[in-house]
mmCIF file of C-alpha atoms in Angstrom:
data_model
loop_
_atom_site.group_PDB
_atom_site.id
_atom_site.type_symbol
_atom_site.label_atom_id
_atom_site.label_comp_id
_atom_site.label_asym_id
_atom_site.label_seq_id
_atom_site.Cartn_x
_atom_site.Cartn_y
_atom_site.Cartn_z
ATOM 1 C CA MET V 1 6.050 -0.456 27.175
ATOM 2 C CA HIS V 2 4.017 1.968 25.052
ATOM 3 C CA PRO V 3 1.654 4.325 26.936
ATOM 4 C CA GLY V 4 -1.233 2.609 25.166
ATOM 5 C CA GLY V 5 -0.440 -0.638 27.015
ATOM 6 C CA TRP V 6 1.447 -2.543 24.333
ATOM 7 C CA THR V 7 5.103 -3.447 24.029
ATOM 8 C CA VAL V 8 7.222 -2.983 20.920
ATOM 9 C CA VAL V 9 10.094 -5.429 20.447
ATOM 10 C CA ARG V 10 12.364 -4.128 17.697
ATOM 11 C CA THR V 11 14.226 -6.740 15.706
ATOM 12 C CA TRP V 12 17.288 -6.321 13.521
ATOM 13 C CA THR V 13 17.186 -6.074 9.742
ATOM 14 C CA PRO V 14 19.873 -4.626 7.446
ATOM 15 C CA GLU V 15 19.397 -1.119 6.080
ATOM 16 C CA GLY V 16 19.020 -0.301 2.415
ATOM 17 C CA TYR V 17 16.621 -3.157 1.694
ATOM 18 C CA HIS V 18 14.732 -1.038 -0.853
ATOM 19 C CA ARG V 19 17.754 -0.638 -3.137
ATOM 20 C CA SER V 20 17.565 -3.998 -4.926
ATOM 21 C CA TYR V 21 15.710 -7.300 -4.921
ATOM 22 C CA LEU V 22 18.796 -9.061 -3.522
ATOM 23 C CA ALA V 23 19.032 -6.593 -0.632
ATOM 24 C CA ARG V 24 15.320 -7.063 0.040
ATOM 25 C CA ALA V 25 15.668 -10.864 0.011
ATOM 26 C CA LEU V 26 18.546 -10.717 2.490
ATOM 27 C CA ALA V 27 16.562 -8.371 4.728
ATOM 28 C CA LEU V 28 13.586 -10.740 4.708
ATOM 29 C CA LEU V 29 15.761 -13.670 5.683
ATOM 30 C CA ALA V 30 17.374 -11.614 8.451
ATOM 31 C CA TYR V 31 13.950 -10.627 9.763
ATOM 32 C CA MET V 32 12.767 -14.249 9.755
ATOM 33 C CA PHE V 33 15.652 -15.141 12.058
ATOM 34 C CA SER V 34 15.562 -12.086 14.338
ATOM 35 C CA GLY V 35 11.765 -12.097 14.451
ATOM 36 C CA PHE V 36 11.649 -15.770 15.380
ATOM 37 C CA VAL V 37 14.097 -15.198 18.225
ATOM 38 C CA ALA V 38 12.072 -12.224 19.479
ATOM 39 C CA ILE V 39 8.774 -14.098 19.373
ATOM 40 C CA MET V 40 10.064 -17.246 21.046
ATOM 41 C CA LEU V 41 12.210 -15.626 23.744
ATOM 42 C CA PHE V 42 10.656 -12.259 24.551
ATOM 43 C CA THR V 43 6.908 -12.494 23.997
ATOM 44 C CA ARG V 44 3.912 -14.185 25.559
ATOM 45 C CA CYS V 45 0.680 -14.121 23.619
ATOM 46 C CA ASP V 46 -2.830 -15.518 23.293
ATOM 47 C CA VAL V 47 -2.950 -15.065 19.519
ATOM 48 C CA LEU V 48 -0.339 -14.474 16.846
ATOM 49 C CA VAL V 49 -0.987 -12.122 13.913
ATOM 50 C CA ALA V 50 1.152 -12.473 10.785
ATOM 51 C CA ALA V 51 0.688 -9.763 8.163
ATOM 52 C CA THR V 52 1.917 -10.415 4.652
ATOM 53 C CA PRO V 53 3.530 -9.515 2.247
ATOM 54 C CA PRO V 54 6.105 -10.752 2.208
ATOM 55 C CA VAL V 55 5.099 -14.370 2.498
ATOM 56 C CA THR V 56 8.200 -15.014 4.636
ATOM 57 C CA VAL V 57 6.466 -13.156 7.483
ATOM 58 C CA GLY V 58 3.579 -15.570 7.170
ATOM 59 C CA MET V 59 6.013 -18.486 7.286
ATOM 60 C CA LEU V 60 7.562 -17.084 10.437
ATOM 61 C CA GLY V 61 4.161 -16.470 12.015
ATOM 62 C CA GLY V 62 2.841 -19.906 11.147
ATOM 63 C CA LEU V 63 5.866 -21.679 12.619
ATOM 64 C CA ALA V 64 5.868 -19.560 15.777
ATOM 65 C CA ALA V 65 2.119 -20.038 16.284
ATOM 66 C CA ARG V 66 2.538 -23.835 16.117
ATOM 67 C CA LEU V 67 5.445 -23.842 18.555
ATOM 68 C CA LYS V 68 3.653 -21.528 20.979
ATOM 69 C CA ARG V 69 0.371 -23.394 20.474
ATOM 70 C CA VAL V 70 -1.645 -20.249 19.890
ATOM 71 C CA PRO V 71 -4.147 -19.448 17.117
ATOM 72 C CA LEU V 72 -2.860 -17.773 13.973
ATOM 73 C CA VAL V 73 -4.590 -14.769 12.428
ATOM 74 C CA TYR V 74 -3.223 -14.435 8.918
ATOM 75 C CA GLU V 75 -3.561 -10.963 7.417
ATOM 76 C CA ILE V 76 -3.281 -10.636 3.628
ATOM 77 C CA ARG V 77 -2.386 -7.127 2.510
ATOM 78 C CA ASP V 78 -1.229 -8.058 -0.989
ATOM 79 C CA LEU V 79 -1.101 -11.140 -3.218
ATOM 80 C CA TRP V 80 2.665 -11.041 -3.146
ATOM 81 C CA VAL V 81 3.363 -14.412 -4.760
ATOM 82 C CA GLN V 82 1.115 -13.656 -7.729
ATOM 83 C CA ALA V 83 2.636 -10.200 -8.115
ATOM 84 C CA ALA V 84 6.158 -11.633 -8.100
ATOM 85 C CA ALA V 85 5.181 -14.068 -10.841
ATOM 86 C CA GLU V 86 3.278 -11.578 -13.022
ATOM 87 C CA LEU V 87 6.027 -8.946 -12.812
ATOM 88 C CA GLY V 88 8.744 -11.490 -13.542
ATOM 89 C CA ILE V 89 10.506 -10.865 -10.226
ATOM 90 C CA VAL V 90 10.536 -14.615 -9.554
ATOM 91 C CA ARG V 91 10.766 -16.788 -12.674
ATOM 92 C CA SER V 92 11.396 -20.216 -11.159
ATOM 93 C CA ARG V 93 8.222 -22.280 -11.419
ATOM 94 C CA LEU V 94 9.599 -24.646 -8.802
ATOM 95 C CA LEU V 95 10.166 -21.850 -6.291
ATOM 96 C CA LEU V 96 6.779 -20.289 -6.996
ATOM 97 C CA GLY V 97 5.125 -23.669 -6.583
ATOM 98 C CA VAL V 98 6.828 -24.300 -3.240
ATOM 99 C CA VAL V 99 5.920 -20.842 -1.909
ATOM 100 C CA ARG V 100 2.312 -21.162 -3.068
ATOM 101 C CA ALA V 101 2.024 -24.550 -1.375
ATOM 102 C CA TRP V 102 3.351 -23.033 1.850
ATOM 103 C CA GLU V 103 0.937 -20.125 1.468
ATOM 104 C CA ARG V 104 -2.012 -22.518 1.146
ATOM 105 C CA SER V 105 -0.862 -24.365 4.260
ATOM 106 C CA LEU V 106 -0.934 -21.073 6.140
ATOM 107 C CA TYR V 107 -4.480 -20.460 4.916
ATOM 108 C CA ARG V 108 -5.487 -23.840 6.333
ATOM 109 C CA GLN V 109 -3.640 -23.277 9.615
ATOM 110 C CA ALA V 110 -5.098 -19.823 10.266
ATOM 111 C CA GLN V 111 -8.126 -19.610 12.513
ATOM 112 C CA VAL V 112 -9.063 -16.353 10.769
ATOM 113 C CA ILE V 113 -7.846 -14.817 7.521
ATOM 114 C CA VAL V 114 -8.044 -11.023 7.343
ATOM 115 C CA VAL V 115 -8.040 -9.299 3.951
ATOM 116 C CA ASN V 116 -7.790 -5.555 3.391
ATOM 117 C CA SER V 117 -9.445 -5.596 -0.038
ATOM 118 C CA PRO V 118 -12.505 -7.386 -1.403
ATOM 119 C CA GLY V 119 -10.412 -8.127 -4.477
ATOM 120 C CA PHE V 120 -8.642 -10.909 -2.580
ATOM 121 C CA LEU V 121 -11.816 -12.902 -1.898
ATOM 122 C CA PRO V 122 -11.971 -14.741 -5.260
ATOM 123 C CA HIS V 123 -8.336 -15.817 -4.783
ATOM 124 C CA LEU V 124 -9.201 -17.421 -1.453
ATOM 125 C CA GLN V 125 -12.320 -19.047 -2.855
ATOM 126 C CA THR V 126 -10.205 -20.580 -5.628
ATOM 127 C CA ASP V 127 -7.951 -22.050 -2.940
ATOM 128 C CA GLY V 128 -10.975 -23.637 -1.282
ATOM 129 C CA ILE V 129 -11.100 -21.365 1.785
ATOM 130 C CA GLU V 130 -14.561 -21.199 3.312
ATOM 131 C CA SER V 131 -16.017 -17.678 3.436
ATOM 132 C CA GLU V 132 -16.788 -17.965 7.166
ATOM 133 C CA LYS V 133 -13.058 -17.989 7.856
ATOM 134 C CA VAL V 134 -12.392 -14.697 6.039
ATOM 135 C CA VAL V 135 -12.927 -11.208 7.449
ATOM 136 C CA LEU V 136 -12.635 -7.975 5.443
ATOM 137 C CA VAL V 137 -10.914 -5.168 7.350
ATOM 138 C CA PRO V 138 -10.433 -2.602 4.584
ATOM 139 C CA ASN V 139 -7.247 -0.716 3.971
ATOM 140 C CA GLY V 140 -7.575 2.891 4.978
ATOM 141 C CA VAL V 141 -5.998 6.109 6.084
ATOM 142 C CA ASP V 142 -5.347 8.094 9.249
ATOM 143 C CA THR V 143 -7.830 10.872 8.547
ATOM 144 C CA ALA V 144 -6.409 13.011 11.350
ATOM 145 C CA LEU V 145 -2.895 12.964 9.857
ATOM 146 C CA PHE V 146 -4.011 13.147 6.226
ATOM 147 C CA HIS V 147 -6.299 16.140 6.480
ATOM 148 C CA PRO V 148 -7.077 19.096 4.197
ATOM 149 C CA ALA V 149 -5.797 21.405 6.939
ATOM 150 C CA ALA V 150 -2.237 20.095 6.552
ATOM 151 C CA ASP V 151 -0.090 23.077 5.584
ATOM 152 C CA GLY V 152 1.514 22.634 2.180
ATOM 153 C CA SER V 153 2.670 26.222 1.761
ATOM 154 C CA GLY V 154 6.198 25.448 2.944
ATOM 155 C CA ILE V 155 6.474 22.637 0.395
ATOM 156 C CA ARG V 156 5.414 25.001 -2.386
ATOM 157 C CA ARG V 157 8.024 27.549 -1.326
ATOM 158 C CA GLN V 158 10.721 24.880 -0.978
ATOM 159 C CA HIS V 159 10.179 23.608 -4.518
ATOM 160 C CA ARG V 160 9.270 26.972 -6.083
ATOM 161 C CA LEU V 161 5.733 25.936 -6.891
ATOM 162 C CA GLU V 162 3.932 29.217 -6.216
ATOM 163 C CA GLY V 163 1.427 29.834 -8.970
ATOM 164 C CA LYS V 164 1.873 26.327 -10.424
ATOM 165 C CA PHE V 165 -0.645 23.551 -10.972
ATOM 166 C CA VAL V 166 0.865 20.623 -9.069
ATOM 167 C CA ALA V 167 0.187 16.904 -9.424
ATOM 168 C CA ALA V 168 1.734 14.644 -6.781
ATOM 169 C CA TYR V 169 2.565 10.952 -6.773
ATOM 170 C CA ALA V 170 3.444 9.862 -3.221
ATOM 171 C CA GLY V 171 4.655 6.307 -2.817
ATOM 172 C CA SER V 172 7.235 3.740 -3.771
ATOM 173 C CA LEU V 173 9.240 4.172 -6.966
ATOM 174 C CA GLY V 174 9.453 0.512 -7.874
ATOM 175 C CA LEU V 175 8.833 -1.804 -10.788
ATOM 176 C CA ALA V 176 5.155 -2.255 -9.936
ATOM 177 C CA ASN V 177 4.446 1.465 -9.793
ATOM 178 C CA ASP V 178 4.848 2.249 -13.488
ATOM 179 C CA ILE V 179 6.602 5.584 -12.994
ATOM 180 C CA THR V 180 7.501 5.536 -16.704
ATOM 181 C CA THR V 181 3.882 6.334 -17.587
ATOM 182 C CA ILE V 182 4.001 9.436 -15.375
ATOM 183 C CA LEU V 183 7.229 10.561 -17.050
ATOM 184 C CA ARG V 184 5.754 10.018 -20.508
ATOM 185 C CA ALA V 185 2.757 12.125 -19.481
ATOM 186 C CA ALA V 186 5.141 14.828 -18.239
ATOM 187 C CA ASP V 187 6.847 14.726 -21.624
ATOM 188 C CA ARG V 188 3.507 15.430 -23.298
ATOM 189 C CA LEU V 189 2.963 18.357 -20.908
ATOM 190 C CA ARG V 190 6.364 19.986 -21.355
ATOM 191 C CA GLY V 191 4.761 22.906 -23.193
ATOM 192 C CA GLU V 192 2.488 23.690 -20.207
ATOM 193 C CA SER V 193 4.808 25.941 -18.234
ATOM 194 C CA ASP V 194 2.561 26.119 -15.172
ATOM 195 C CA ILE V 195 2.311 22.352 -14.557
ATOM 196 C CA ARG V 196 4.664 20.501 -12.211
ATOM 197 C CA ILE V 197 4.688 16.845 -11.180
ATOM 198 C CA LEU V 198 6.054 15.833 -7.782
ATOM 199 C CA LEU V 199 7.356 12.299 -7.318
ATOM 200 C CA VAL V 200 7.468 11.860 -3.553
ATOM 201 C CA GLY V 201 9.237 8.710 -2.394
ATOM 202 C CA ASP V 202 12.048 6.275 -3.011
ATOM 203 C CA GLY V 203 12.517 2.757 -4.329
ATOM 204 C CA ASN V 204 14.658 0.471 -6.409
ATOM 205 C CA ARG V 205 13.569 2.171 -9.660
ATOM 206 C CA ARG V 206 14.159 5.740 -8.510
ATOM 207 C CA ARG V 207 17.595 6.070 -10.095
ATOM 208 C CA GLN V 208 16.314 4.604 -13.351
ATOM 209 C CA ALA V 209 13.376 7.040 -13.313
ATOM 210 C CA GLU V 210 15.715 9.987 -12.691
ATOM 211 C CA ASP V 211 17.895 8.862 -15.585
ATOM 212 C CA GLU V 212 14.830 8.584 -17.813
ATOM 213 C CA ALA V 213 13.665 12.071 -16.840
ATOM 214 C CA ARG V 214 17.101 13.494 -17.658
ATOM 215 C CA ALA V 215 17.176 11.666 -20.991
ATOM 216 C CA LEU V 216 13.817 13.193 -21.884
ATOM 217 C CA GLY V 217 14.983 16.616 -20.757
ATOM 218 C CA LEU V 218 12.082 17.009 -18.347
ATOM 219 C CA THR V 219 12.091 20.183 -16.275
ATOM 220 C CA ASN V 220 8.516 19.786 -15.035
ATOM 221 C CA VAL V 221 9.210 16.759 -12.786
ATOM 222 C CA ILE V 222 10.610 17.003 -9.257
ATOM 223 C CA PHE V 223 11.994 13.987 -7.378
ATOM 224 C CA THR V 224 11.826 14.663 -3.645
ATOM 225 C CA GLY V 225 13.294 11.408 -2.371
ATOM 226 C CA ARG V 226 12.082 9.688 0.763
ATOM 227 C CA VAL V 227 10.164 11.883 3.214
ATOM 228 C CA PRO V 228 8.714 11.050 6.659
ATOM 229 C CA LYS V 229 5.146 9.778 6.686
ATOM 230 C CA GLN V 230 4.076 12.817 8.679
ATOM 231 C CA VAL V 231 5.306 15.087 5.887
ATOM 232 C CA VAL V 232 3.571 13.226 3.052
ATOM 233 C CA ALA V 233 0.267 14.902 3.955
ATOM 234 C CA GLN V 234 1.908 18.305 3.512
ATOM 235 C CA TYR V 235 3.077 17.308 0.027
ATOM 236 C CA LEU V 236 -0.399 16.116 -0.909
ATOM 237 C CA CYS V 237 -1.949 19.325 0.388
ATOM 238 C CA ALA V 238 0.656 21.318 -1.535
ATOM 239 C CA ALA V 239 -0.661 19.617 -4.674
ATOM 240 C CA ASP V 240 -3.827 20.299 -6.623
ATOM 241 C CA VAL V 241 -4.313 16.653 -7.569
ATOM 242 C CA GLY V 242 -2.870 13.226 -6.734
ATOM 243 C CA ILE V 243 -1.769 10.437 -9.077
ATOM 244 C CA CYS V 244 -1.801 6.655 -8.588
ATOM 245 C CA THR V 245 -0.262 4.307 -11.151
ATOM 246 C CA LEU V 246 0.358 0.566 -11.184
ATOM 247 C CA MET V 247 1.410 -1.864 -13.885
ATOM 248 C CA ASP V 248 -1.454 -3.362 -15.854
ATOM 249 C CA THR V 249 -1.449 -6.888 -14.441
ATOM 250 C CA PRO V 250 -4.380 -8.911 -13.026
ATOM 251 C CA VAL V 251 -3.039 -8.918 -9.470
ATOM 252 C CA PHE V 252 -3.174 -5.127 -9.202
ATOM 253 C CA ARG V 253 -6.867 -5.139 -9.991
ATOM 254 C CA THR V 254 -7.348 -6.684 -6.535
ATOM 255 C CA VAL V 255 -5.680 -4.014 -4.379
ATOM 256 C CA TYR V 256 -6.638 -0.946 -2.351
ATOM 257 C CA PRO V 257 -3.503 1.265 -2.705
ATOM 258 C CA ASN V 258 -2.783 3.461 0.315
ATOM 259 C CA LYS V 259 -1.846 6.439 -1.827
ATOM 260 C CA VAL V 260 -5.384 6.723 -3.211
ATOM 261 C CA PHE V 261 -6.898 6.962 0.265
ATOM 262 C CA ASP V 262 -4.183 9.367 1.426
ATOM 263 C CA THR V 263 -4.982 11.710 -1.461
ATOM 264 C CA MET V 264 -8.731 11.475 -0.907
ATOM 265 C CA ALA V 265 -8.311 12.175 2.812
ATOM 266 C CA CYS V 266 -6.493 15.409 1.937
ATOM 267 C CA ALA V 267 -9.522 16.439 -0.152
ATOM 268 C CA ARG V 268 -7.615 16.308 -3.399
ATOM 269 C CA PRO V 269 -8.971 14.641 -6.547
ATOM 270 C CA VAL V 270 -7.028 11.601 -7.672
ATOM 271 C CA VAL V 271 -6.180 10.428 -11.167
ATOM 272 C CA ILE V 272 -5.799 6.660 -11.037
ATOM 273 C CA LEU V 273 -4.339 4.435 -13.718
ATOM 274 C CA VAL V 274 -5.437 1.207 -12.022
ATOM 275 C CA ASP V 275 -8.366 -1.043 -12.875
ATOM 276 C CA GLY V 276 -10.332 -3.205 -10.482
ATOM 277 C CA VAL V 277 -11.661 -2.623 -6.990
ATOM 278 C CA ILE V 278 -9.947 0.725 -6.331
ATOM 279 C CA ARG V 279 -11.351 2.129 -9.567
ATOM 280 C CA GLU V 280 -14.814 1.175 -8.320
ATOM 281 C CA VAL V 281 -14.214 3.148 -5.116
ATOM 282 C CA VAL V 282 -13.091 6.285 -6.964
ATOM 283 C CA GLU V 283 -15.889 6.092 -9.523
ATOM 284 C CA GLN V 284 -18.614 5.505 -6.946
ATOM 285 C CA ALA V 285 -17.305 8.367 -4.795
ATOM 286 C CA ARG V 286 -16.847 10.644 -7.830
ATOM 287 C CA ALA V 287 -13.505 11.488 -6.274
ATOM 288 C CA GLY V 288 -11.336 11.701 -9.370
ATOM 289 C CA ILE V 289 -10.682 10.608 -12.925
ATOM 290 C CA CYS V 290 -9.970 7.015 -13.957
ATOM 291 C CA VAL V 291 -7.562 6.430 -16.847
ATOM 292 C CA ARG V 292 -6.620 3.172 -18.529
ATOM 293 C CA PRO V 293 -3.401 1.749 -16.988
ATOM 294 C CA GLY V 294 -0.306 2.713 -18.951
ATOM 295 C CA ASP V 295 -2.102 5.485 -20.876
ATOM 296 C CA ALA V 296 0.286 8.441 -20.671
ATOM 297 C CA SER V 297 -1.827 10.542 -23.049
ATOM 298 C CA GLY V 298 -4.913 9.856 -20.926
ATOM 299 C CA LEU V 299 -3.045 10.940 -17.794
ATOM 300 C CA ALA V 300 -1.858 14.154 -19.458
ATOM 301 C CA ASP V 301 -5.392 14.909 -20.677
ATOM 302 C CA ALA V 302 -6.833 14.284 -17.205
ATOM 303 C CA LEU V 303 -4.360 16.725 -15.635
ATOM 304 C CA LEU V 304 -5.202 19.375 -18.236
ATOM 305 C CA ARG V 305 -8.908 18.863 -17.584
ATOM 306 C CA LEU V 306 -8.471 19.225 -13.828
ATOM 307 C CA ARG V 307 -6.262 22.274 -14.190
ATOM 308 C CA SER V 308 -9.055 24.073 -16.041
ATOM 309 C CA ASP V 309 -11.797 23.039 -13.578
ATOM 310 C CA PRO V 310 -11.105 24.309 -10.030
ATOM 311 C CA ASP V 311 -14.765 23.866 -9.016
ATOM 312 C CA GLY V 312 -14.671 20.261 -10.226
ATOM 313 C CA ARG V 313 -11.453 19.676 -8.274
ATOM 314 C CA ARG V 314 -13.089 21.012 -5.137
ATOM 315 C CA ARG V 315 -16.184 18.803 -5.558
ATOM 316 C CA MET V 316 -14.107 15.699 -6.223
ATOM 317 C CA GLY V 317 -11.847 16.442 -3.274
ATOM 318 C CA GLU V 318 -14.746 16.958 -0.880
ATOM 319 C CA ALA V 319 -16.425 13.768 -2.118
ATOM 320 C CA GLY V 320 -13.220 11.812 -1.608
ATOM 321 C CA ARG V 321 -12.768 13.139 1.908
ATOM 322 C CA ARG V 322 -16.342 12.168 2.829
ATOM 323 C CA THR V 323 -15.864 8.679 1.439
ATOM 324 C CA VAL V 324 -12.703 7.865 3.380
ATOM 325 C CA ALA V 325 -14.115 9.387 6.567
ATOM 326 C CA GLU V 326 -17.187 7.164 6.283
ATOM 327 C CA ARG V 327 -15.681 3.937 4.915
ATOM 328 C CA PHE V 328 -11.890 3.903 5.117
ATOM 329 C CA ASP V 329 -10.882 5.576 8.377
ATOM 330 C CA ARG V 330 -7.944 3.616 9.803
ATOM 331 C CA TRP V 331 -9.119 4.003 13.378
ATOM 332 C CA GLN V 332 -12.390 2.286 12.507
ATOM 333 C CA SER V 333 -10.389 -0.527 10.907
ATOM 334 C CA ALA V 334 -8.253 -0.729 14.059
ATOM 335 C CA LYS V 335 -11.360 -1.082 16.222
ATOM 336 C CA GLN V 336 -12.650 -3.817 13.925
ATOM 337 C CA MET V 337 -9.330 -5.639 14.148
ATOM 338 C CA ALA V 338 -9.193 -5.278 17.937
ATOM 339 C CA ALA V 339 -12.684 -6.740 18.276
ATOM 340 C CA LEU V 340 -11.699 -9.649 16.029
ATOM 341 C CA LEU V 341 -8.607 -10.433 18.109
ATOM 342 C CA GLY V 342 -10.722 -10.218 21.257
ATOM 343 C CA ARG V 343 -13.084 -12.866 19.882
ATOM 344 C CA VAL V 344 -10.219 -15.162 18.885
ATOM 345 C CA THR V 345 -8.632 -14.801 22.320
ATOM 346 C CA ALA V 346 -11.940 -15.434 24.088
ATOM 347 C CA ARG V 347 -12.486 -18.642 22.100
ATOM 348 C CA ARG V 348 -9.008 -19.862 22.983
ATOM 349 C CA ARG V 349 -9.522 -19.212 26.694
ATOM 350 C CA GLN V 350 -12.931 -20.858 26.608
ATOM 351 C CA ARG V 351 -11.473 -23.979 25.033
ATOM 352 C CA ALA V 352 -8.648 -24.004 27.579
ATOM 353 C CA ALA V 353 -11.176 -23.767 30.419
ATOM 354 C CA GLN V 354 -13.075 -26.703 28.921
ATOM 355 C CA GLY V 355 -9.878 -28.712 28.641
ATOM 356 C CA GLY V 356 -9.925 -28.579 24.803
#
């Protein structure tokens, strides 16, 4: 039992799931089995929340909610099926069709659908989901953990970054993240001896990215590997600016990437190479520079511009921090979610008392 009054039941999944799509698929199947056992044997609940991606978690949640006869709250954190199709991860039209049909059945089963980005709303409307059933609880950031006061001096010493202008990408190094564009920008900046780019994280494209950096002869890029979440804030505060890249596909125009909010919370300007709803947030907040997705030259130019404008960096960083504190604080989202679950639970108990 956690001191906060909730119990964590840890289920088994194989390690190394981030290394390949096959390993990830096996891990998802393992979690479906171990999670189902844990839910059915070790938990009692008034409502069941299934957060996706992956869609297999939604499948597990939907089945368990039916068997336990409790309402399902279906939380959509990414349009995973569409992303898999657009990126070519899943090419079978039959498989995609089956998964989409199951996804729509989960939409119908859910008493409430929670989305963390307004970009998902048109998708649900296309599937015929009434707006009254959908609640927006925006993605956000722990503004106490990701704070400008986080000490990045040790990171700068560790990576010999004293006196350097540092740009940091902190997140997954996968197919969707378009790390190649960052490396091509670094190639264009190789003559700027005071600029360094930190790639903080791991993923199934990390080895490929390292090979690409070696092939280009890049000495201005540092791969840190996976670091604990608590340390990511120190890396961001060690940097002068953050970077967010995603592949230029329609599905990524719908998302609120965590790394953008993390950077803003640390009062650092962010250069984003993503169109859509997150670009609107950054532009409205005046918290960074927006570059066309895949534009390595644009990214390099943006970093040069920010390097030469410390006052502009400070203004953008402060504006970003204010915006996340007011609109995207994770604790406010948690309170909103808790109130939602309270309402769902109260309705269930009321119906039970009425014999419904």
